[in-house]
Amino acid sequence: MPDPGAVGPSSTSGPVTGAPQRLRGGVLGMADIAAATMANVGPAMSFFFGFAFLATTAGVASPLTILASGVAVALLGNTLAEFSRAHPSAGSFTTFVGKTFGPVSAVTTALLAGLGYIIAMASVIAISGGFVQITLYHYTGVDLPWIIWTLLLTGLSVVLMLRGIVVSTKWAGYFFGVEMLVLVVVSVATLIEHRGDLSVTPFQPDHLTHGLKGLAAGFPLAVYLFIGWENSAALAEETENPRRNVGRAVFSSVAIMTVSYILFSYATVTGFGYDVERLGASPIPFIDVAHHTLGALAILAYVGGLTSTLGVLIAGINSQARLVFNAGREGLLPSFFGYVHPIRRTPNNAIVTFAVTALLIIAGWGLGHLLGSEGGSMNPVVFFTESSSLGAILILLVYLASNIALPLYYRRYRPQEFRTIRHLVLPAIGALAILVPLYYLAKPGQPAPYSWFPYAALATLLAAVGYATLLVRRDPGLAERVGSVIADAE
């Protein structure tokens, strides 16, 4: 049975009239989307604020947890690559799930993915200003409120994105290059400084806290270090030969990030003398290692953190807003989101709405702190962990649905291309791998606000399904429009 999405934009019907608005096609190469993907991962930002908790949970052998999470993400990458090879689309997961299970699942996925990414990006937006505040206070004693820097950096990033995908992607790539250079230099310098104390202890399973239980507990924290690995799929419409290049960008990005994180984590635990308690007590362990190793040159680590937050802001909003745009273009969300600038071919409404909504989430979260029982202002570092955890639950649900969808999609639409290992075994293992972090993020007995995150995610899922059901009943033509615009259609 042929894939109905393969007919391109001519299949559009229902209330959406005229040819669908398209992004600028073929302007990005494989290196561009790979760099944007790794910039979206933001290794400096993610590692700076995530590794202390990971090391405390998993123990000295936390690099093994990172290795396991890298393998799991690679399994998810297989699902994304195979879907993009068959049906490249700016809708990414929304299109893939929708083509498999129908329009109700497409609308539900669009809402879960859109909201999940916005909540997760709110953590990045907040920490961008928070890290500027930390850096300036450390070096100058100036302590301006972090929200000022957050608004400034977000505004500049949005302006850059509205100028065009090529310009903004290049800048994200430049920022990523700077942060990676800094991270590698500090890590290598630390290993040289402690060369007499180097050990294989961080790679021995018996040094995991509580063994496999510690590995499993640290697994969701390690997986979150990779969030953003799926960036390239949403850029498919603007990528040259997306059927080939999206998959290559996904696998190369995951491989580079896995090796890099193992290096950074090994250098960090070595720099702390394998003392996990002392490492866990540090707000930003990698910065402390840089101070000890480089002295005054530790400012480079701060520069790496700053460029990382900027790279994530640009690359993350760029790709994730395109999911919202595509949903608006196909009628899954209000058509307002499907607008494309007539000259720059950028999804302006989706980009601006995405950023503004994230800022409103930050404002609401901050207001909750002020009006709460304990009162006081919101700490952006604490908010980073809280917001990213809630967003991750919704995103992981989308990952899970995509892994379940892949074998069904290929059996239905491309049976002649179906391969047992690639289209059944690997996505099945990937789905099982996703259940581990989902369990630890949703398990009972967690402190507030983490204890109510699973209920918030469940309520969001039920509301999304209810909205999707009503929308499909009101607009029967929606089934034809899901995935109707493929990336390399003429």
Short mmCIF file of C-alpha atoms in Angstrom, two decimals:
data_model
loop_
_atom_site.label_atom_id
_atom_site.label_comp_id
_atom_site.label_asym_id
_atom_site.label_seq_id
_atom_site.Cartn_x
_atom_site.Cartn_y
_atom_site.Cartn_z
CA MET A 1 0.00 0.00 0.00
CA PRO A 2 1.60 3.31 -1.01
CA ASP A 3 2.29 6.00 1.54
CA PRO A 4 -0.33 8.69 0.87
CA GLY A 5 2.04 11.35 2.14
CA ALA A 6 4.37 10.67 -0.77
CA VAL A 7 2.11 12.51 -3.17
CA GLY A 8 3.26 15.83 -1.69
CA PRO A 9 1.26 18.97 -1.23
CA SER A 10 -1.30 18.22 -3.90
CA SER A 11 -3.06 15.90 -1.46
CA THR A 12 -4.08 18.76 0.81
CA SER A 13 -7.84 19.01 1.17
CA GLY A 14 -10.51 20.12 3.66
CA PRO A 15 -10.67 23.57 5.15
CA VAL A 16 -7.06 24.38 4.33
CA THR A 17 -7.22 25.96 0.88
CA GLY A 18 -4.53 26.67 -1.71
CA ALA A 19 -0.99 25.36 -1.81
CA PRO A 20 0.53 24.90 1.68
CA GLN A 21 3.16 27.38 2.73
CA ARG A 22 6.63 25.95 2.44
CA LEU A 23 9.94 26.67 4.10
CA ARG A 24 13.06 27.38 2.04
CA GLY A 25 14.15 24.01 0.71
CA GLY A 26 17.62 22.56 0.27
CA VAL A 27 19.59 25.39 1.91
CA LEU A 28 21.17 23.29 4.69
CA GLY A 29 23.76 20.56 4.28
CA MET A 30 24.42 17.56 6.49
CA ALA A 31 27.14 19.40 8.43
CA ASP A 32 24.75 22.30 9.06
CA ILE A 33 21.99 20.18 10.60
CA ALA A 34 24.48 18.04 12.53
CA ALA A 35 26.03 21.17 14.06
CA ALA A 36 22.56 22.57 14.82
CA THR A 37 21.60 19.27 16.44
CA MET A 38 24.64 19.24 18.72
CA ALA A 39 24.13 22.93 19.48
CA ASN A 40 20.57 22.02 20.54
CA VAL A 41 21.97 19.33 22.84
CA GLY A 42 24.11 22.06 24.40
CA PRO A 43 26.79 19.84 25.96
CA ALA A 44 28.26 22.59 28.16
CA MET A 45 24.93 23.77 29.53
CA SER A 46 23.56 20.25 29.98
CA PHE A 47 26.73 18.92 31.57
CA PHE A 48 27.32 21.95 33.81
CA PHE A 49 23.90 21.74 35.45
CA GLY A 50 23.14 18.03 35.15
CA PHE A 51 26.26 16.08 36.02
CA ALA A 52 26.40 16.70 39.79
CA PHE A 53 22.99 15.11 40.30
CA LEU A 54 23.87 12.28 37.91
CA ALA A 55 27.15 11.51 39.70
CA THR A 56 25.42 11.59 43.09
CA THR A 57 22.81 9.12 41.83
CA ALA A 58 24.97 6.73 39.80
CA GLY A 59 28.27 7.05 41.67
CA VAL A 60 31.89 7.15 40.51
CA ALA A 61 31.03 4.98 37.50
CA SER A 62 28.61 7.58 36.14
CA PRO A 63 30.45 7.52 32.76
CA LEU A 64 28.98 4.03 32.31
CA THR A 65 25.50 5.49 32.76
CA ILE A 66 26.27 8.02 30.05
CA LEU A 67 27.46 5.23 27.76
CA ALA A 68 24.22 3.29 28.35
CA SER A 69 22.13 6.38 27.65
CA GLY A 70 24.10 7.05 24.46
CA VAL A 71 23.25 3.55 23.23
CA ALA A 72 19.58 4.09 24.10
CA VAL A 73 19.46 7.41 22.25
CA ALA A 74 21.11 5.75 19.25
CA LEU A 75 18.23 3.25 19.23
CA LEU A 76 15.81 6.17 19.17
CA GLY A 77 17.95 7.69 16.43
CA ASN A 78 17.35 4.59 14.32
CA THR A 79 13.60 5.18 14.57
CA LEU A 80 13.94 8.83 13.57
CA ALA A 81 16.34 8.04 10.73
CA GLU A 82 14.09 5.33 9.27
CA PHE A 83 11.00 7.52 9.42
CA SER A 84 12.89 10.45 7.87
CA ARG A 85 14.20 8.23 5.09
CA ALA A 86 10.66 7.19 4.21
CA HIS A 87 8.76 10.40 4.94
CA PRO A 88 10.94 13.47 5.67
CA SER A 89 8.84 16.22 7.20
CA ALA A 90 9.12 19.36 9.30
CA GLY A 91 6.42 17.73 11.43
CA SER A 92 8.94 15.11 12.61
CA PHE A 93 7.34 12.96 15.35
CA THR A 94 3.88 14.42 14.74
CA THR A 95 3.95 13.30 11.13
CA PHE A 96 5.47 9.89 11.89
CA VAL A 97 2.96 8.97 14.59
CA GLY A 98 0.05 10.52 12.69
CA LYS A 99 0.77 8.65 9.46
CA THR A 100 0.77 5.39 11.43
CA PHE A 101 -2.13 5.74 13.84
CA GLY A 102 -4.32 8.41 12.23
CA PRO A 103 -5.29 12.05 12.75
CA VAL A 104 -6.29 11.79 16.45
CA SER A 105 -2.80 10.56 17.29
CA ALA A 106 -1.28 13.28 15.11
CA VAL A 107 -3.08 16.09 16.92
CA THR A 108 -2.32 14.50 20.30
CA THR A 109 1.37 14.18 19.41
CA ALA A 110 1.49 17.77 18.13
CA LEU A 111 0.13 19.02 21.45
CA LEU A 112 2.33 16.80 23.63
CA ALA A 113 5.48 17.53 21.62
CA GLY A 114 4.78 21.24 21.33
CA LEU A 115 4.02 21.71 25.02
CA GLY A 116 6.79 19.36 26.13
CA TYR A 117 9.42 21.16 24.09
CA ILE A 118 8.19 24.58 25.20
CA ILE A 119 8.36 23.58 28.89
CA ALA A 120 11.81 22.08 28.40
CA MET A 121 12.98 25.13 26.45
CA ALA A 122 11.71 27.37 29.27
CA SER A 123 14.40 25.79 31.45
CA VAL A 124 17.03 26.73 28.87
CA ILE A 125 15.71 30.27 28.49
CA ALA A 126 15.81 30.78 32.26
CA ILE A 127 19.28 29.30 32.73
CA SER A 128 20.67 31.47 29.92
CA GLY A 129 20.05 34.56 32.03
CA GLY A 130 20.95 32.72 35.21
CA PHE A 131 24.38 31.76 33.90
CA VAL A 132 25.09 35.33 32.78
CA GLN A 133 24.20 36.47 36.30
CA ILE A 134 26.49 33.85 37.84
CA THR A 135 29.38 34.79 35.54
CA LEU A 136 29.10 38.55 36.01
CA TYR A 137 28.77 38.25 39.77
CA HIS A 138 31.81 35.97 39.98
CA TYR A 139 34.07 38.29 37.99
CA THR A 140 32.68 41.77 38.70
CA GLY A 141 30.46 41.54 41.77
CA VAL A 142 27.58 42.98 39.73
CA ASP A 143 24.36 41.15 40.60
CA LEU A 144 21.65 42.20 38.16
CA PRO A 145 18.49 40.02 38.19
CA TRP A 146 18.81 37.04 35.88
CA ILE A 147 15.43 37.71 34.24
CA ILE A 148 16.88 40.86 32.62
CA TRP A 149 19.55 38.82 30.86
CA THR A 150 17.02 36.12 29.98
CA LEU A 151 14.76 38.61 28.21
CA LEU A 152 17.69 40.21 26.40
CA LEU A 153 19.21 36.93 25.17
CA THR A 154 15.84 35.50 24.16
CA GLY A 155 14.97 38.64 22.22
CA LEU A 156 18.29 38.65 20.37
CA SER A 157 17.96 34.94 19.57
CA VAL A 158 14.45 35.36 18.18
CA VAL A 159 15.55 38.27 15.99
CA LEU A 160 18.38 36.14 14.64
CA MET A 161 16.00 33.25 13.89
CA LEU A 162 13.56 35.52 12.08
CA ARG A 163 16.38 36.60 9.74
CA GLY A 164 16.49 33.12 8.22
CA ILE A 165 17.38 29.50 8.86
CA VAL A 166 20.81 29.69 7.22
CA VAL A 167 22.00 32.67 9.27
CA SER A 168 20.67 31.39 12.59
CA THR A 169 21.93 27.83 12.01
CA LYS A 170 25.41 29.12 11.21
CA TRP A 171 25.48 31.14 14.43
CA ALA A 172 24.29 28.14 16.45
CA GLY A 173 27.11 26.13 14.87
CA TYR A 174 29.68 28.80 15.77
CA PHE A 175 28.52 28.87 19.39
CA PHE A 176 28.67 25.07 19.52
CA GLY A 177 32.24 25.09 18.18
CA VAL A 178 33.35 27.46 20.93
CA GLU A 179 31.77 25.46 23.74
CA MET A 180 33.17 22.16 22.48
CA LEU A 181 36.67 23.61 22.19
CA VAL A 182 36.48 24.87 25.78
CA LEU A 183 35.10 21.59 27.13
CA VAL A 184 37.76 19.51 25.43
CA VAL A 185 40.61 21.83 26.47
CA VAL A 186 39.53 21.82 30.14
CA SER A 187 38.98 18.05 30.14
CA VAL A 188 42.35 17.23 28.56
CA ALA A 189 44.14 19.72 30.83
CA THR A 190 42.50 18.11 33.86
CA LEU A 191 43.57 14.63 32.83
CA ILE A 192 47.12 15.84 32.27
CA GLU A 193 47.11 17.61 35.65
CA HIS A 194 45.97 14.38 37.36
CA ARG A 195 47.85 11.95 35.13
CA GLY A 196 49.39 10.23 38.13
CA ASP A 197 45.94 9.46 39.55
CA LEU A 198 44.22 8.20 36.41
CA SER A 199 42.22 5.03 36.97
CA VAL A 200 39.72 2.77 35.21
CA THR A 201 37.48 2.94 38.29
CA PRO A 202 34.84 5.16 36.58
CA PHE A 203 34.37 2.41 33.97
CA GLN A 204 33.94 -0.50 36.37
CA PRO A 205 30.31 -1.61 36.97
CA ASP A 206 31.01 -2.50 40.61
CA HIS A 207 31.56 1.21 41.31
CA LEU A 208 28.00 2.10 40.35
CA THR A 209 26.03 3.12 43.44
CA HIS A 210 23.73 0.17 44.24
CA GLY A 211 24.83 -1.60 41.05
CA LEU A 212 22.26 -1.87 38.26
CA LYS A 213 19.72 -0.04 40.42
CA GLY A 214 22.04 2.97 40.49
CA LEU A 215 22.54 2.70 36.73
CA ALA A 216 18.76 2.69 36.21
CA ALA A 217 18.23 5.59 38.62
CA GLY A 218 20.84 7.70 36.85
CA PHE A 219 19.66 6.67 33.40
CA PRO A 220 16.92 9.35 32.98
CA LEU A 221 19.38 12.03 34.09
CA ALA A 222 21.90 10.84 31.52
CA VAL A 223 19.27 10.61 28.78
CA TYR A 224 18.29 14.21 29.41
CA LEU A 225 21.87 15.26 28.62
CA PHE A 226 21.07 14.23 25.03
CA ILE A 227 17.70 15.99 24.64
CA GLY A 228 17.88 17.85 21.33
CA TRP A 229 19.40 14.90 19.44
CA GLU A 230 16.24 14.87 17.25
CA ASN A 231 16.76 18.45 16.02
CA SER A 232 17.70 17.54 12.46
CA ALA A 233 14.40 15.80 11.63
CA ALA A 234 12.41 19.02 12.02
CA LEU A 235 14.85 20.76 9.64
CA ALA A 236 14.20 18.17 6.92
CA GLU A 237 12.24 20.54 4.67
CA GLU A 238 15.18 22.95 4.54
CA THR A 239 17.84 20.23 4.17
CA GLU A 240 19.47 19.02 1.00
CA ASN A 241 18.63 15.34 0.38
CA PRO A 242 16.86 14.91 3.77
CA ARG A 243 16.16 11.20 3.24
CA ARG A 244 19.89 10.56 3.52
CA ASN A 245 21.25 13.49 5.50
CA VAL A 246 18.84 13.51 8.45
CA GLY A 247 19.85 9.98 9.45
CA ARG A 248 23.53 10.74 9.03
CA ALA A 249 23.21 13.88 11.15
CA VAL A 250 21.36 11.99 13.89
CA PHE A 251 23.89 9.17 14.22
CA SER A 252 26.98 11.34 13.90
CA SER A 253 25.62 13.77 16.53
CA VAL A 254 24.74 11.01 19.00
CA ALA A 255 28.14 9.35 18.54
CA ILE A 256 30.08 12.60 19.02
CA MET A 257 28.02 13.60 22.06
CA THR A 258 28.39 10.17 23.68
CA VAL A 259 32.18 10.16 23.34
CA SER A 260 32.37 13.78 24.46
CA TYR A 261 30.22 13.29 27.57
CA ILE A 262 32.28 10.26 28.58
CA LEU A 263 35.44 12.39 28.30
CA PHE A 264 33.91 15.28 30.28
CA SER A 265 32.54 13.01 33.00
CA TYR A 266 35.80 11.08 33.35
CA ALA A 267 37.75 14.34 33.63
CA THR A 268 35.30 15.70 36.21
CA VAL A 269 35.30 12.68 38.53
CA THR A 270 39.08 12.52 38.17
CA GLY A 271 39.39 16.21 39.00
CA PHE A 272 37.41 15.60 42.19
CA GLY A 273 39.63 12.67 43.15
CA TYR A 274 36.74 10.21 42.69
CA ASP A 275 34.99 11.82 45.66
CA VAL A 276 31.33 11.73 44.64
CA GLU A 277 30.05 13.45 47.78
CA ARG A 278 32.28 16.47 47.22
CA LEU A 279 31.41 16.49 43.51
CA GLY A 280 27.68 16.37 44.26
CA ALA A 281 27.98 19.28 46.68
CA SER A 282 29.38 21.51 43.95
CA PRO A 283 26.81 23.69 42.13
CA ILE A 284 28.74 23.39 38.84
CA PRO A 285 31.48 20.71 39.19
CA PHE A 286 33.06 21.31 35.79
CA ILE A 287 33.60 25.00 36.62
CA ASP A 288 35.33 24.01 39.87
CA VAL A 289 37.57 21.61 37.95
CA ALA A 290 38.42 24.40 35.48
CA HIS A 291 39.35 26.74 38.34
CA HIS A 292 41.63 24.13 39.89
CA THR A 293 43.26 23.20 36.58
CA LEU A 294 43.46 26.47 34.66
CA GLY A 295 43.38 29.11 37.38
CA ALA A 296 42.65 32.51 35.86
CA LEU A 297 42.00 30.87 32.49
CA ALA A 298 38.92 29.23 33.99
CA ILE A 299 37.05 32.14 32.46
CA LEU A 300 37.13 30.04 29.29
CA ALA A 301 34.74 27.58 30.95
CA TYR A 302 32.33 30.43 31.64
CA VAL A 303 32.61 31.50 28.00
CA GLY A 304 31.80 27.91 26.99
CA GLY A 305 28.71 27.95 29.17
CA LEU A 306 27.51 31.25 27.77
CA THR A 307 27.94 30.20 24.14
CA SER A 308 26.24 26.90 24.94
CA THR A 309 23.08 28.55 26.25
CA LEU A 310 22.94 30.80 23.19
CA GLY A 311 23.43 27.84 20.86
CA VAL A 312 20.63 25.89 22.56
CA LEU A 313 18.31 28.89 22.46
CA ILE A 314 18.76 29.34 18.72
CA ALA A 315 18.93 25.71 17.62
CA GLY A 316 16.22 24.50 20.00
CA ILE A 317 13.58 27.11 19.23
CA ASN A 318 14.42 26.94 15.52
CA SER A 319 13.70 23.21 15.23
CA GLN A 320 10.98 22.80 17.82
CA ALA A 321 8.96 25.76 16.57
CA ARG A 322 8.88 24.03 13.20
CA LEU A 323 6.85 21.19 14.70
CA VAL A 324 4.30 23.79 15.81
CA PHE A 325 4.46 25.45 12.38
CA ASN A 326 3.85 22.21 10.52
CA ALA A 327 0.91 21.35 12.78
CA GLY A 328 -0.60 24.75 11.99
CA ARG A 329 0.06 24.31 8.27
CA GLU A 330 -1.75 20.97 8.22
CA GLY A 331 -4.67 22.11 10.39
CA LEU A 332 -3.74 20.14 13.50
CA LEU A 333 -3.32 23.44 15.34
CA PRO A 334 -4.73 26.90 14.46
CA SER A 335 -3.64 28.05 10.99
CA PHE A 336 -2.02 31.12 12.59
CA PHE A 337 1.00 28.95 13.37
CA GLY A 338 1.36 27.88 9.72
CA TYR A 339 2.37 31.33 8.46
CA VAL A 340 5.67 31.67 6.57
CA HIS A 341 7.45 34.98 5.96
CA PRO A 342 7.11 35.64 2.20
CA ILE A 343 10.77 36.56 1.71
CA ARG A 344 12.82 34.77 4.37
CA ARG A 345 10.56 31.68 4.37
CA THR A 346 10.73 31.42 8.15
CA PRO A 347 7.79 30.32 10.38
CA ASN A 348 7.64 33.65 12.19
CA ASN A 349 4.40 33.16 14.10
CA ALA A 350 5.44 29.76 15.41
CA ILE A 351 8.87 31.02 16.50
CA VAL A 352 7.55 34.09 18.33
CA THR A 353 4.68 32.17 19.95
CA PHE A 354 7.04 29.42 21.07
CA ALA A 355 9.40 31.89 22.76
CA VAL A 356 6.65 34.00 24.33
CA THR A 357 4.87 30.93 25.71
CA ALA A 358 8.11 29.70 27.29
CA LEU A 359 8.59 33.11 28.92
CA LEU A 360 5.03 33.00 30.25
CA ILE A 361 5.72 29.59 31.78
CA ILE A 362 8.77 31.07 33.52
CA ALA A 363 6.64 33.98 34.79
CA GLY A 364 3.93 31.65 36.06
CA TRP A 365 6.46 29.40 37.77
CA GLY A 366 8.09 32.43 39.37
CA LEU A 367 4.72 33.75 40.56
CA GLY A 368 4.04 30.39 42.14
CA HIS A 369 7.27 30.71 44.13
CA LEU A 370 6.35 34.20 45.33
CA LEU A 371 2.84 33.14 46.40
CA GLY A 372 3.87 29.76 47.78
CA SER A 373 4.03 28.83 51.43
CA GLU A 374 7.77 29.53 51.64
CA GLY A 375 7.71 32.64 49.42
CA GLY A 376 10.87 34.03 47.84
CA SER A 377 12.13 34.40 44.31
CA MET A 378 12.74 31.58 41.83
CA ASN A 379 16.26 30.20 41.44
CA PRO A 380 16.95 29.65 37.71
CA VAL A 381 19.23 26.67 38.42
CA VAL A 382 16.51 24.93 40.43
CA PHE A 383 13.91 25.87 37.81
CA PHE A 384 16.15 24.34 35.12
CA THR A 385 15.89 20.94 36.82
CA GLU A 386 12.19 21.21 37.58
CA SER A 387 11.03 22.50 34.21
CA SER A 388 13.24 20.15 32.22
CA SER A 389 11.90 17.17 34.21
CA LEU A 390 8.27 18.00 33.46
CA GLY A 391 9.01 18.68 29.80
CA ALA A 392 11.00 15.45 29.55
CA ILE A 393 7.99 13.34 30.60
CA LEU A 394 5.90 14.68 27.71
CA ILE A 395 8.78 14.35 25.24
CA LEU A 396 9.52 10.78 26.33
CA LEU A 397 5.87 9.86 25.67
CA VAL A 398 6.33 11.11 22.11
CA TYR A 399 9.56 9.10 21.76
CA LEU A 400 7.71 6.00 23.00
CA ALA A 401 4.84 6.44 20.53
CA SER A 402 7.31 6.86 17.66
CA ASN A 403 9.13 3.63 18.48
CA ILE A 404 5.84 1.74 18.62
CA ALA A 405 4.78 3.31 15.31
CA LEU A 406 7.86 2.45 13.21
CA PRO A 407 7.24 -1.29 12.60
CA LEU A 408 3.54 -0.69 11.95
CA TYR A 409 4.30 2.10 9.49
CA TYR A 410 6.74 0.02 7.45
CA ARG A 411 4.50 -3.07 7.45
CA ARG A 412 1.58 -1.01 6.20
CA TYR A 413 3.13 1.44 3.74
CA ARG A 414 6.52 -0.04 2.78
CA PRO A 415 6.30 -3.81 3.29
CA GLN A 416 8.90 -4.48 0.59
CA GLU A 417 11.45 -2.45 2.59
CA PHE A 418 10.62 -3.93 6.01
CA ARG A 419 13.63 -5.37 7.83
CA THR A 420 13.15 -7.29 11.07
CA ILE A 421 16.19 -5.90 12.90
CA ARG A 422 15.96 -2.30 11.75
CA HIS A 423 12.19 -1.88 11.84
CA LEU A 424 11.11 -4.21 14.66
CA VAL A 425 13.88 -5.32 17.01
CA LEU A 426 15.70 -1.99 17.40
CA PRO A 427 12.56 0.14 17.94
CA ALA A 428 11.24 -2.47 20.40
CA ILE A 429 14.45 -2.22 22.43
CA GLY A 430 14.27 1.56 22.13
CA ALA A 431 10.71 1.55 23.50
CA LEU A 432 11.81 -0.57 26.47
CA ALA A 433 14.72 1.81 27.08
CA ILE A 434 12.31 4.76 27.20
CA LEU A 435 10.22 3.05 29.88
CA VAL A 436 13.14 3.21 32.34
CA PRO A 437 13.45 7.03 32.52
CA LEU A 438 9.66 7.35 32.34
CA TYR A 439 9.34 5.15 35.41
CA TYR A 440 11.91 7.07 37.41
CA LEU A 441 10.39 10.41 36.44
CA ALA A 442 6.88 9.24 37.35
CA LYS A 443 7.47 6.90 40.30
CA PRO A 444 5.64 7.76 43.56
CA GLY A 445 7.35 9.12 46.65
CA GLN A 446 9.22 11.99 45.03
CA PRO A 447 9.39 15.42 46.68
CA ALA A 448 7.26 18.30 45.41
CA PRO A 449 7.01 19.56 42.73
CA TYR A 450 8.26 16.34 41.10
CA SER A 451 5.51 14.37 42.82
CA TRP A 452 2.77 16.13 40.84
CA PHE A 453 4.54 16.14 37.47
CA PRO A 454 3.16 12.67 36.47
CA TYR A 455 -0.39 13.86 37.21
CA ALA A 456 0.18 17.02 35.19
CA ALA A 457 1.50 14.93 32.29
CA LEU A 458 -1.48 12.55 32.49
CA ALA A 459 -3.94 15.45 32.55
CA THR A 460 -2.20 16.97 29.52
CA LEU A 461 -2.39 13.65 27.66
CA LEU A 462 -6.11 13.22 28.37
CA ALA A 463 -6.87 16.82 27.41
CA ALA A 464 -4.88 16.43 24.18
CA VAL A 465 -6.76 13.24 23.24
CA GLY A 466 -10.10 14.92 23.99
CA TYR A 467 -9.25 17.98 21.89
CA ALA A 468 -7.93 15.78 19.06
CA THR A 469 -11.09 13.67 18.99
CA LEU A 470 -13.35 16.72 18.78
CA LEU A 471 -11.19 18.32 16.08
CA VAL A 472 -11.17 15.23 13.87
CA ARG A 473 -14.95 14.87 14.14
CA ARG A 474 -15.37 18.50 13.12
CA ASP A 475 -12.82 18.25 10.28
CA PRO A 476 -12.89 14.80 8.58
CA GLY A 477 -10.41 15.99 5.94
CA LEU A 478 -7.70 16.19 8.56
CA ALA A 479 -6.75 12.56 7.95
CA GLU A 480 -5.60 13.40 4.43
CA ARG A 481 -3.58 16.43 5.46
CA VAL A 482 -1.44 14.73 8.13
CA GLY A 483 2.00 14.46 6.56
CA SER A 484 0.75 15.79 3.23
CA VAL A 485 3.79 18.04 2.78
CA ILE A 486 6.97 16.00 2.58
CA ALA A 487 10.38 17.63 2.66
CA ASP A 488 11.61 16.80 -0.81
CA ALA A 489 8.28 17.16 -2.66
CA GLU A 490 8.42 19.19 -5.85
#
